[in-house]
mmCIF file of C-alpha atoms in Angstrom:
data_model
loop_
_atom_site.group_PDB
_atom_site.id
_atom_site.type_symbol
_atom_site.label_atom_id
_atom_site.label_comp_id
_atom_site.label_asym_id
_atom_site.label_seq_id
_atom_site.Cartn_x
_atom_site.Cartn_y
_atom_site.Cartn_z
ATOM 1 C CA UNK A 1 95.685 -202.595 -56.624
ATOM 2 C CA UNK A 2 96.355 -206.054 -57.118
ATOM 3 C CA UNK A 3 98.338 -206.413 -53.984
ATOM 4 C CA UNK A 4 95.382 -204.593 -52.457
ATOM 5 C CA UNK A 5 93.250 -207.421 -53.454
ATOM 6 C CA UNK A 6 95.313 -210.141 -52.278
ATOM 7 C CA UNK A 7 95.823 -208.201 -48.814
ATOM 8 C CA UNK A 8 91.638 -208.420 -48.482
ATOM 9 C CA UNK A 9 91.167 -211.591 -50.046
ATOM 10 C CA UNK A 10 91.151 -213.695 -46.425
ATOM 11 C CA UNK A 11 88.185 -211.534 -45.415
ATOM 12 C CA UNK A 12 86.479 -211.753 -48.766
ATOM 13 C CA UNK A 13 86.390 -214.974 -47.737
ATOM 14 C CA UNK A 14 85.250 -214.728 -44.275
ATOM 15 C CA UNK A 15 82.338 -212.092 -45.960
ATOM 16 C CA UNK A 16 81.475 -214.627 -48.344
ATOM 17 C CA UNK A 17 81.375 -217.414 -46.115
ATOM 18 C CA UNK A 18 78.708 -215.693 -43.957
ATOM 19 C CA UNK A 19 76.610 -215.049 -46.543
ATOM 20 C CA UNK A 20 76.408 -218.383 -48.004
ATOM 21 C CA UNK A 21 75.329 -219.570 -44.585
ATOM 22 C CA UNK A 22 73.141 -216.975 -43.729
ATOM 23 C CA UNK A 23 71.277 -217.874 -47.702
ATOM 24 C CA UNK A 24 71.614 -221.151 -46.838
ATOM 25 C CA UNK A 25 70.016 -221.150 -43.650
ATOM 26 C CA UNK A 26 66.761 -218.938 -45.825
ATOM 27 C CA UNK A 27 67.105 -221.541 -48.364
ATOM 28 C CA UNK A 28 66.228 -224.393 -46.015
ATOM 29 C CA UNK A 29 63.321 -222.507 -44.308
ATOM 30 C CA UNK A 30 65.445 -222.658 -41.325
ATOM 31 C CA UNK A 31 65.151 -218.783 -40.979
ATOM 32 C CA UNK A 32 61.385 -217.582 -41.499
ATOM 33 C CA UNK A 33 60.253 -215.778 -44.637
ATOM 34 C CA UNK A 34 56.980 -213.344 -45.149
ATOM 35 C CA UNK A 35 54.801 -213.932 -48.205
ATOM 36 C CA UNK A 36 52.439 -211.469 -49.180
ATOM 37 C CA UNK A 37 49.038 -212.426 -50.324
ATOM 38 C CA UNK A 38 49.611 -210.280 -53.269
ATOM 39 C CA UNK A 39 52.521 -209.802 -56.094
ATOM 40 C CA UNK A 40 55.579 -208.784 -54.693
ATOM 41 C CA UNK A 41 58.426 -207.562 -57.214
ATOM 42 C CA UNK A 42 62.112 -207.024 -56.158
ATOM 43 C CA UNK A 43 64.417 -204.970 -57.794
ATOM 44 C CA UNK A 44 68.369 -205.095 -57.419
ATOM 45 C CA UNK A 45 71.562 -206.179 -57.373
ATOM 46 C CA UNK A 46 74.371 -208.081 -56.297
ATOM 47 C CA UNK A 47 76.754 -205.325 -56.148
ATOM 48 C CA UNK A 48 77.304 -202.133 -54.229
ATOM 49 C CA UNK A 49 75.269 -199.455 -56.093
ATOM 50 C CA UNK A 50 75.399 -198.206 -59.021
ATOM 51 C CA UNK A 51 72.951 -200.335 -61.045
ATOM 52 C CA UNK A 52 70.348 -198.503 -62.066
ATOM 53 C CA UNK A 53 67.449 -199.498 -59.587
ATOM 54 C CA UNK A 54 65.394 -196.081 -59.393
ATOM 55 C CA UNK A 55 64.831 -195.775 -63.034
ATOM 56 C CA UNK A 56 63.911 -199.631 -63.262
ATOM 57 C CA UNK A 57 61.604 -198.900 -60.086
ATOM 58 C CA UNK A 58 59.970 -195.378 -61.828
ATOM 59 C CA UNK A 59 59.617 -197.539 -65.310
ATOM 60 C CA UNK A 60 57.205 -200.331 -63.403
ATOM 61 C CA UNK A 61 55.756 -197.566 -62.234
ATOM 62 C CA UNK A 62 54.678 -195.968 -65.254
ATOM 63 C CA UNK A 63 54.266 -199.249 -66.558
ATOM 64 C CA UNK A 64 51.586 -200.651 -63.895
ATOM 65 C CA UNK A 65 50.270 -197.866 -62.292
ATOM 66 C CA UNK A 66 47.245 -197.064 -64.479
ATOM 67 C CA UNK A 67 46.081 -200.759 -64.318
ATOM 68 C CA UNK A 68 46.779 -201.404 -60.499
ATOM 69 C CA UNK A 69 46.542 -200.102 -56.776
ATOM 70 C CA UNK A 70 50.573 -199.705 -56.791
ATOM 71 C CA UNK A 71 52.599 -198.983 -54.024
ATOM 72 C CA UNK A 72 56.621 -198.881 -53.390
ATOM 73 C CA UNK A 73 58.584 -199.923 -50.053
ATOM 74 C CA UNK A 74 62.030 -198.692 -49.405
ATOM 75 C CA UNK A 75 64.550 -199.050 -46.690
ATOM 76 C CA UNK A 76 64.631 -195.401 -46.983
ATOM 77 C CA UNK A 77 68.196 -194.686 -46.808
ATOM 78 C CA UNK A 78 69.675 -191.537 -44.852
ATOM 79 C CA UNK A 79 66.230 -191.041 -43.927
ATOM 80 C CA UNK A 80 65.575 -188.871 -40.355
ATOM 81 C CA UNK A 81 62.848 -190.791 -39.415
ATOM 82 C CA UNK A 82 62.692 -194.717 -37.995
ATOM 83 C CA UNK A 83 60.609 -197.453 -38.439
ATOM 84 C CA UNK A 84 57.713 -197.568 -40.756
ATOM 85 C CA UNK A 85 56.698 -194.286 -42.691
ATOM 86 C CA UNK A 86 54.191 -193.887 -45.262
ATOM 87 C CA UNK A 87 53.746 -190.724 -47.759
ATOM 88 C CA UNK A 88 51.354 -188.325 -47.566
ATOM 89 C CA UNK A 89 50.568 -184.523 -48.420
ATOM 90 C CA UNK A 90 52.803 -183.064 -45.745
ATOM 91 C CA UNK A 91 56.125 -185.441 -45.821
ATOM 92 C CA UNK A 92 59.416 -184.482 -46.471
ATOM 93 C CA UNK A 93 62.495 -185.710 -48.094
ATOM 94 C CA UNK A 94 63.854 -186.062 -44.215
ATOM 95 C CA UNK A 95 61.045 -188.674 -43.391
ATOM 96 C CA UNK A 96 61.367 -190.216 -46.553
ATOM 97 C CA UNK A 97 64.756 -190.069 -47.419
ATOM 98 C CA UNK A 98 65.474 -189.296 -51.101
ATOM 99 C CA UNK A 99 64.750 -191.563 -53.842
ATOM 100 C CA UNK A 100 61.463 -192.587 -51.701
ATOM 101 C CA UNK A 101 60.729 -189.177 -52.321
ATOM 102 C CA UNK A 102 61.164 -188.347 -55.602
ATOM 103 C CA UNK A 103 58.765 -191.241 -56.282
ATOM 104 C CA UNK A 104 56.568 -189.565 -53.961
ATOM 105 C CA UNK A 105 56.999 -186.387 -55.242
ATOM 106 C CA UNK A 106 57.059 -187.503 -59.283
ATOM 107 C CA UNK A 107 53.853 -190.250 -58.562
ATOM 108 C CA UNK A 108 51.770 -188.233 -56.173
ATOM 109 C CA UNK A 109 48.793 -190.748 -56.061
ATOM 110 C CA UNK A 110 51.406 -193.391 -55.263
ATOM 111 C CA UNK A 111 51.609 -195.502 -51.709
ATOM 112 C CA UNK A 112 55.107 -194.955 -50.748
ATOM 113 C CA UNK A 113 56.584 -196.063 -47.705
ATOM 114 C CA UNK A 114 59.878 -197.032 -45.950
ATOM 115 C CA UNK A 115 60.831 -199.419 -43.555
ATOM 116 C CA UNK A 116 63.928 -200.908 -42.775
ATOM 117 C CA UNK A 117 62.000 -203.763 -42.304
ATOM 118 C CA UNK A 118 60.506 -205.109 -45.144
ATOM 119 C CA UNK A 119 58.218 -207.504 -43.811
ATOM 120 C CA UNK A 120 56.076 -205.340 -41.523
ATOM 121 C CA UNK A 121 56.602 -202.555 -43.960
ATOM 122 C CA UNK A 122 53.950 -204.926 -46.450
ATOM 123 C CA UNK A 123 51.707 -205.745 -43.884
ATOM 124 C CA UNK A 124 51.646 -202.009 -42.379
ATOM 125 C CA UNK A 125 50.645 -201.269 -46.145
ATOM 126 C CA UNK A 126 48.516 -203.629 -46.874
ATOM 127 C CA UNK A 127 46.557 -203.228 -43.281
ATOM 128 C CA UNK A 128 46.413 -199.161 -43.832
ATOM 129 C CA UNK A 129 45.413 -199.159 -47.764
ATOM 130 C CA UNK A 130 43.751 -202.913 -48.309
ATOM 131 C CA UNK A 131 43.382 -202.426 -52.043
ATOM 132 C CA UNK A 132 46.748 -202.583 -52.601
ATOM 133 C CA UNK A 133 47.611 -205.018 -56.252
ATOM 134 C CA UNK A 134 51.090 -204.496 -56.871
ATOM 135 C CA UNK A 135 53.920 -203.815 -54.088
ATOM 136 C CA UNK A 136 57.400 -202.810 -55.862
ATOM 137 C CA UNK A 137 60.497 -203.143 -53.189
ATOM 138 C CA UNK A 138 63.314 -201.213 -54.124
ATOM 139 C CA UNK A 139 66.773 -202.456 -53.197
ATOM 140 C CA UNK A 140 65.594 -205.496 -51.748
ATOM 141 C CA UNK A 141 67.563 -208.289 -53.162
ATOM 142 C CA UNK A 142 69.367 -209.253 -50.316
ATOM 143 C CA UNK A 143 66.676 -208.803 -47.945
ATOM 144 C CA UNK A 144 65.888 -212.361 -47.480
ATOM 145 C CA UNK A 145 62.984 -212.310 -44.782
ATOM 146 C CA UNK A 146 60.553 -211.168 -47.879
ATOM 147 C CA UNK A 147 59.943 -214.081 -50.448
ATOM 148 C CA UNK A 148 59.954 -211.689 -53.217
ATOM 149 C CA UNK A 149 57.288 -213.301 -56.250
ATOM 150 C CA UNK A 150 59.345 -211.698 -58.590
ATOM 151 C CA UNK A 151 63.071 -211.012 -58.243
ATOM 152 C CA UNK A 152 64.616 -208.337 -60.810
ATOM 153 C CA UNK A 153 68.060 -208.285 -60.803
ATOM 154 C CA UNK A 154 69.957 -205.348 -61.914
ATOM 155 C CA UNK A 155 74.120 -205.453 -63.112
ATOM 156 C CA UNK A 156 75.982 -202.530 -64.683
ATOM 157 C CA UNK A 157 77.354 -202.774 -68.486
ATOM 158 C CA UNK A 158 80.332 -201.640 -67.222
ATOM 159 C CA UNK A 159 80.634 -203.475 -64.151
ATOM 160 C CA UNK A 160 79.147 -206.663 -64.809
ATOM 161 C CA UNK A 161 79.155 -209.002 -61.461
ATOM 162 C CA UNK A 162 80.869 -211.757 -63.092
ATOM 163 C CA UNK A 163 83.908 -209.426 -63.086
ATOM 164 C CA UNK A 164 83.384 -208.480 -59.887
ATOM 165 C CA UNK A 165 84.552 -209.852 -56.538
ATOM 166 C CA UNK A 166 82.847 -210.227 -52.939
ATOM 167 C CA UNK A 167 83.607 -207.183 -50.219
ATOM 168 C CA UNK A 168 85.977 -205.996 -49.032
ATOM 169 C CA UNK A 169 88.032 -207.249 -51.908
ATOM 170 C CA UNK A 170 85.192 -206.447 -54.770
ATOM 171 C CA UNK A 171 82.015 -204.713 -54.423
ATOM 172 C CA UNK A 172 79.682 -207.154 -54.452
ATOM 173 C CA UNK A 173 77.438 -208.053 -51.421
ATOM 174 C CA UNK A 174 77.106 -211.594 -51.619
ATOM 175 C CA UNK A 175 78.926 -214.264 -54.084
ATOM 176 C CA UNK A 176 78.165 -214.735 -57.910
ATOM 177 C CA UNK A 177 75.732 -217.726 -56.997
ATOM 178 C CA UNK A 178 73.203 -215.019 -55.479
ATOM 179 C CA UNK A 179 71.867 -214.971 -59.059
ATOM 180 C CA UNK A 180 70.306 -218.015 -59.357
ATOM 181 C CA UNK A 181 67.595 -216.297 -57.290
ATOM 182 C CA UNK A 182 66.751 -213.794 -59.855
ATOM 183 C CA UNK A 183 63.817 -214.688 -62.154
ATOM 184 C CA UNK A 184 64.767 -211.700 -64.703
ATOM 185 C CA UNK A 185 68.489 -210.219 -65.344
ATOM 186 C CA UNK A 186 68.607 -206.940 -66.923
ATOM 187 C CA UNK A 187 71.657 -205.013 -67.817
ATOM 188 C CA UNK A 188 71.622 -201.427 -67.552
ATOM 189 C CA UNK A 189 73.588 -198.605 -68.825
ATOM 190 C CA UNK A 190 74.229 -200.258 -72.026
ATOM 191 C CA UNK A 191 75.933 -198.340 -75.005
ATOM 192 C CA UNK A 192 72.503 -197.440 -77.060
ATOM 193 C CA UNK A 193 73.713 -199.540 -80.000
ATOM 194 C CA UNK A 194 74.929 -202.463 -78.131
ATOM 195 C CA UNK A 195 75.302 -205.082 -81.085
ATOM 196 C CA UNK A 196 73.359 -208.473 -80.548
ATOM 197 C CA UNK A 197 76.631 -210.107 -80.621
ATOM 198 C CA UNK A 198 77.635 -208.051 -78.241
ATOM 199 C CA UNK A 199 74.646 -208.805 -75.787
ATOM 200 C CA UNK A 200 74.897 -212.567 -76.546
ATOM 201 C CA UNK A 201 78.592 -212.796 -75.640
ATOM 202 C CA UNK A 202 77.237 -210.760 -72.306
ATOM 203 C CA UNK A 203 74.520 -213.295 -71.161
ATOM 204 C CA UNK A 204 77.576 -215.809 -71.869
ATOM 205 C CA UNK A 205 79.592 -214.023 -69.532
ATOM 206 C CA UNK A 206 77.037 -214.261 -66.544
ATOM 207 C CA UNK A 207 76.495 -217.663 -66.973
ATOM 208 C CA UNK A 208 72.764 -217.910 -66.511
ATOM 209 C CA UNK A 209 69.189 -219.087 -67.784
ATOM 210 C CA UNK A 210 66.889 -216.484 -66.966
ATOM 211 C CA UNK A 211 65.841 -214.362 -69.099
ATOM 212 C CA UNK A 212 68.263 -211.534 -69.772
ATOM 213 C CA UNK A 213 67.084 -207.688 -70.740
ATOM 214 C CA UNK A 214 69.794 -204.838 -72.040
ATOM 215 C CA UNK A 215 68.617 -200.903 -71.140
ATOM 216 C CA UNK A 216 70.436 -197.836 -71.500
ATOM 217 C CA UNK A 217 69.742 -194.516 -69.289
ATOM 218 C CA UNK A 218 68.079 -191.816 -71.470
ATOM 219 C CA UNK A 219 67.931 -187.961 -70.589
ATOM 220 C CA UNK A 220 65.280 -185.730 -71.051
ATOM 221 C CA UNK A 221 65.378 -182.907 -73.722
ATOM 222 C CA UNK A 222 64.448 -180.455 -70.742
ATOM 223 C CA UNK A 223 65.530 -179.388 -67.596
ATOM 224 C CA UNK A 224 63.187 -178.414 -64.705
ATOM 225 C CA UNK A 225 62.883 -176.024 -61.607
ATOM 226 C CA UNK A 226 59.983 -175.536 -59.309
ATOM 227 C CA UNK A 227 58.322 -173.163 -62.271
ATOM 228 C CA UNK A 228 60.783 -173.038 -65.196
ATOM 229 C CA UNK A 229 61.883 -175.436 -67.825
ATOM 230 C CA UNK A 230 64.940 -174.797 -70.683
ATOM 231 C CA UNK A 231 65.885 -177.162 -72.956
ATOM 232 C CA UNK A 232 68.877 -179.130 -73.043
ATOM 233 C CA UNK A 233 69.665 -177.524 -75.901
ATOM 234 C CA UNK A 234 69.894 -173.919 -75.075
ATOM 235 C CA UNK A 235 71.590 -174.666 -71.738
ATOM 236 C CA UNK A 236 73.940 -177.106 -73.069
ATOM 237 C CA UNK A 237 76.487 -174.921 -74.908
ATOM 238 C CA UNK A 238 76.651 -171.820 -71.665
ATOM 239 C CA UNK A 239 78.512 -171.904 -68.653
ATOM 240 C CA UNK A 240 76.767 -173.728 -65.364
ATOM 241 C CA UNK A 241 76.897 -175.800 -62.689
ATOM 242 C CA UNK A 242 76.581 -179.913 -63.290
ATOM 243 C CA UNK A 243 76.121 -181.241 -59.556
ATOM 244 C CA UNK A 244 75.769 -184.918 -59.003
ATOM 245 C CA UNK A 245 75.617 -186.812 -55.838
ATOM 246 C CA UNK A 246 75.029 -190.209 -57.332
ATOM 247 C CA UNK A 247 77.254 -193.368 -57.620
ATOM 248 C CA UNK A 248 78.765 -193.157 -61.013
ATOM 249 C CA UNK A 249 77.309 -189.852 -62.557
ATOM 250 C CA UNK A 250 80.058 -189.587 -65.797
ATOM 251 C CA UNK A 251 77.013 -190.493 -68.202
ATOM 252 C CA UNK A 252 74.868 -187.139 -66.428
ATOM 253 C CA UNK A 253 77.503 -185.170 -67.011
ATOM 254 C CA UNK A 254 78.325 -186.038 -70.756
ATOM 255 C CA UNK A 255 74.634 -185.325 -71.658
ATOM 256 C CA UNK A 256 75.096 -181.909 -70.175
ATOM 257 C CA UNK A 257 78.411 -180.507 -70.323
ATOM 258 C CA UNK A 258 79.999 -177.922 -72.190
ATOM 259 C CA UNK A 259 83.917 -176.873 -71.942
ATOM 260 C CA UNK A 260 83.322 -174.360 -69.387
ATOM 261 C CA UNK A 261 81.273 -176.421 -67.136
ATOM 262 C CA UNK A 262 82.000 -176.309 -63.088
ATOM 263 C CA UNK A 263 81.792 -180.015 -62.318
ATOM 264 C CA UNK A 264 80.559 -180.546 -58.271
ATOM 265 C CA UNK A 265 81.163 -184.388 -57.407
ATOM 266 C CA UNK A 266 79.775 -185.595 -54.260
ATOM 267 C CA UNK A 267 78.970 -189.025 -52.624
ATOM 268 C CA UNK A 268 75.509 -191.376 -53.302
ATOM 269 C CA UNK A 269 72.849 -189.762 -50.747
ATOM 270 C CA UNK A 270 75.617 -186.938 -50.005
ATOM 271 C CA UNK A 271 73.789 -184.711 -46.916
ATOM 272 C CA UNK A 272 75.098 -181.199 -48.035
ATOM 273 C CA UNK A 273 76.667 -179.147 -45.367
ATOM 274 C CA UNK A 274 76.059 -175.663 -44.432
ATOM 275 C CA UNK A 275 79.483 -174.778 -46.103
ATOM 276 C CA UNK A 276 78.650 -176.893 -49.081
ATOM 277 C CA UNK A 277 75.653 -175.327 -49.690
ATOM 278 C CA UNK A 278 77.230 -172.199 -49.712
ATOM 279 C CA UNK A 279 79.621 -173.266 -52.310
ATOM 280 C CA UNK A 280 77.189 -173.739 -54.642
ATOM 281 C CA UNK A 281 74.832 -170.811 -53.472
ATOM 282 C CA UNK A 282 77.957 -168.523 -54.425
ATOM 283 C CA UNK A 283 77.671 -170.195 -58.335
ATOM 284 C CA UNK A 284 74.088 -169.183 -58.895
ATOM 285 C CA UNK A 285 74.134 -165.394 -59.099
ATOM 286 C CA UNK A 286 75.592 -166.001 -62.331
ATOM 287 C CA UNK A 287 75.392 -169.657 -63.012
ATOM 288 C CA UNK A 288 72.877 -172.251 -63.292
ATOM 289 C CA UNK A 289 72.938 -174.825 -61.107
ATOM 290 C CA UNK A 290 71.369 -178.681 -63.230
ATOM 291 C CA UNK A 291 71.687 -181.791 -61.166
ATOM 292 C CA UNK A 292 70.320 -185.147 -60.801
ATOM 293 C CA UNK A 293 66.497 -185.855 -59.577
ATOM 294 C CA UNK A 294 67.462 -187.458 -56.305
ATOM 295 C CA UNK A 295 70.029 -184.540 -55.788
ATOM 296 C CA UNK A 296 67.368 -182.052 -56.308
ATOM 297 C CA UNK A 297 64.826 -183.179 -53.852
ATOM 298 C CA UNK A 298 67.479 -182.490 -51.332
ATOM 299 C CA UNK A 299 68.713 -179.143 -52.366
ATOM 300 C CA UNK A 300 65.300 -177.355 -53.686
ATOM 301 C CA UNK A 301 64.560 -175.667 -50.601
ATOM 302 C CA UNK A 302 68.320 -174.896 -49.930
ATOM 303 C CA UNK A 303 68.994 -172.889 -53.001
ATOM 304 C CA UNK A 304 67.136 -170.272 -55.279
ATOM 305 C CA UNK A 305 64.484 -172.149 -56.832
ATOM 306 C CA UNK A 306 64.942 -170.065 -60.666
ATOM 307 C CA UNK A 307 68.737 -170.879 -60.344
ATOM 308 C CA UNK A 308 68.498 -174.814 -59.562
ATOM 309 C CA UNK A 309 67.141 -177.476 -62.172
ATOM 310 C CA UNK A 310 67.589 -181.189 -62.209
ATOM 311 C CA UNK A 311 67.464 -183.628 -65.912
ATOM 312 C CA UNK A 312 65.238 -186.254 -65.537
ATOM 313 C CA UNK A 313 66.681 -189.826 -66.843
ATOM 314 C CA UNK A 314 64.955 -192.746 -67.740
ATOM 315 C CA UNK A 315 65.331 -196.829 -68.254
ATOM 316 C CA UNK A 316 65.306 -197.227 -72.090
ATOM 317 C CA UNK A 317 65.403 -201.141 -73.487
ATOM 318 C CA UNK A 318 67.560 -201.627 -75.880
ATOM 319 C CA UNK A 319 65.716 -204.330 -77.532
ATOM 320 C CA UNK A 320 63.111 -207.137 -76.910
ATOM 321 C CA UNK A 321 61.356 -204.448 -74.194
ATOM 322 C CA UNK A 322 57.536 -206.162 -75.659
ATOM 323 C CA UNK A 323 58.867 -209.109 -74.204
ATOM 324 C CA UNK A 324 59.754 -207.888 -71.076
ATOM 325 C CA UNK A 325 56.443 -205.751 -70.577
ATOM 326 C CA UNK A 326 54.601 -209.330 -71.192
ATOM 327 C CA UNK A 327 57.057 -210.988 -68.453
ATOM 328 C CA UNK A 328 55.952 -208.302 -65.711
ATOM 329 C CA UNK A 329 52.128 -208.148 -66.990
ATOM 330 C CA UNK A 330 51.621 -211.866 -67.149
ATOM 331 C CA UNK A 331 53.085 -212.337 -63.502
ATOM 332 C CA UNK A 332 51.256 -209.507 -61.866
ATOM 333 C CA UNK A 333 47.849 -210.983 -63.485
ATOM 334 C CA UNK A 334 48.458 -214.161 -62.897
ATOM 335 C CA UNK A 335 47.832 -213.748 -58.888
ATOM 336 C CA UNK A 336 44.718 -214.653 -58.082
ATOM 337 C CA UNK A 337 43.722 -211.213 -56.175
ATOM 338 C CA UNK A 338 44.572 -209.320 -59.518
ATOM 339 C CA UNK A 339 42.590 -211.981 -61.971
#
């Protein structure tokens, strides 16, 4: 692995060198930047995946929906579809693509859209629903022709980016200096009882002065189908299928398994062949078949609906969560539309 490394490092720093030219060039106004007349929040990382960024997206959500007009932009990865796309009563998870629509689908009086380009993605939503407050942009870090107001950045407990190296020879997308763009830092997937020396030896590590934020993922006690829910508890100790198409899923399948569990790995955004899906249509005349959110709202229509059930998850703080809560509330009021 090491040798590996040393192999890619000359193009690690070819990668990186690009990158710091191309911020440089959005640092000096030199390329052109869209900002929106209204709060604009960015959430995610530095690194490849991984991080967290749907359950930090769904907790704003919940968090500023009931105050605000709220909607969400996504690149809409994998999607079918091209160019700008907005929700509505009849759109599927091929327009959407998936984690678009599970916000769709989980916040149904939500403005979601997609748009690989962010900038006319804003001003498509804020020309087609005007009372828009609040636009969340998921995965948008790096997407420099949007001046974010408020940049979120995301990093991994156990793959932190200042252990991390640039592509190909790391997975990050752009160098360790990205950061200083970030107005919050939150660390996710966090043992629940992450000591406070622990966390303090952490925001050491990064080497920053923003404010820094510790979360863990936390499962729901139930599991769902179209009609049906069971309770983690019931389910957990008899035989079934755990399938998980998301970057690192061990933490899913620890608050599932059981010995005799069929574990069915497959890639972030996996599209499920027709032999695939008949794989796992083979387990559920005598199996269950649980799986992850953004996995589901791919496979519901491929698969009997009383045999396949996904387990919610959700962005828990750690500590100090008041003070984050009055970090994204005091920003969002503070525009002058939302006064």
């Amino acid at each position: 692995m090491k040798f590996l490394r040393k192999f890619l490092f000359p193009f690690a720093l070819i990668y990186s060198a690009i990158m710091h030219i191309r911020n440089f060039l959005y640092n000096q106004s030199i390329f052109s930047v869209y900002s929106a007349p209204v709060p604009v929040i960015a959430v995610g990382n530095l690194s490849v995946g991984g991080t967290g960024k749907t359950p930090m997206i769904e907790y704003l959500i919940r968090l500023l929906e009931s105050q605000y007009a709220l909607a969400v932009l996504s690149r809409g990865y994998k999607r079918k579809s091209s160019g700008f796309v907005r929700s509505n009563a009849t759109t599927t998870v091929e327009e959407l693509g998936d984690e678009p629509f599970q916000f769709h689908q989980k916040f149904p009086q939500l403005t979601v859209a997609v748009d690989a380009n962010r900038s006319n993605g804003i001003q498509q939503i804020l020309a087609q629903k005007p009372n828009t407050q609040v636009i969340l942009l998921d995965d948008a870090f790096q997407h420099r022709k949007v001046k974010a107001s408020l940049s979120i950045l995301l990093t991994a407990f156990d793959d932190l980016f200042s252990d991390d190296y640039v592509l190909p020879m790391g997975n990050l997308r752009e160098a360790q200096s990205g950061k200083k763009r970030a107005h919050i830092v939150v660390v996710t997937k966090c043992p629940p009882q992450l000591s406070t020396e622990d966390q303090a030896k952490i925001k050491t590590k990064l080497g920053i002065s923003q404010p820094v934020f510790f979360t863990t993922i936390g499962y729901d006690h139930k599991i769902y189908s179209s009609s049906k829910t069971l309770s983690v508890a019931e389910i957990q100790s008899q035989p079934k299928v755990l399938l998980a198409g998301i970057a690192k899923p061990n933490s899913f399948f620890q608050a599932l398994q059981s010995g005799a569990d069929v574990q069915l790995v497959f890639p972030d955004h996996h599209s499920f062949s027709t032999a695939e899906l008949a794989t796992i249509r083979a387990h559920t005349t005598q199996q269950l078949v649980v799986t992850t959110e953004k996995d589901y709202v791919r496979l519901q229509h491929q698969l009997p609906e009383n045999s396949l059930y996904y387990l919610p998850m959700q962005t828990q703080f750690i500590a100090e969560e008041a003070a984050f809560i009055q970090f994204i509330k005091s920003h969002v009021e503070s525009s002058t539309r939302n006064r």
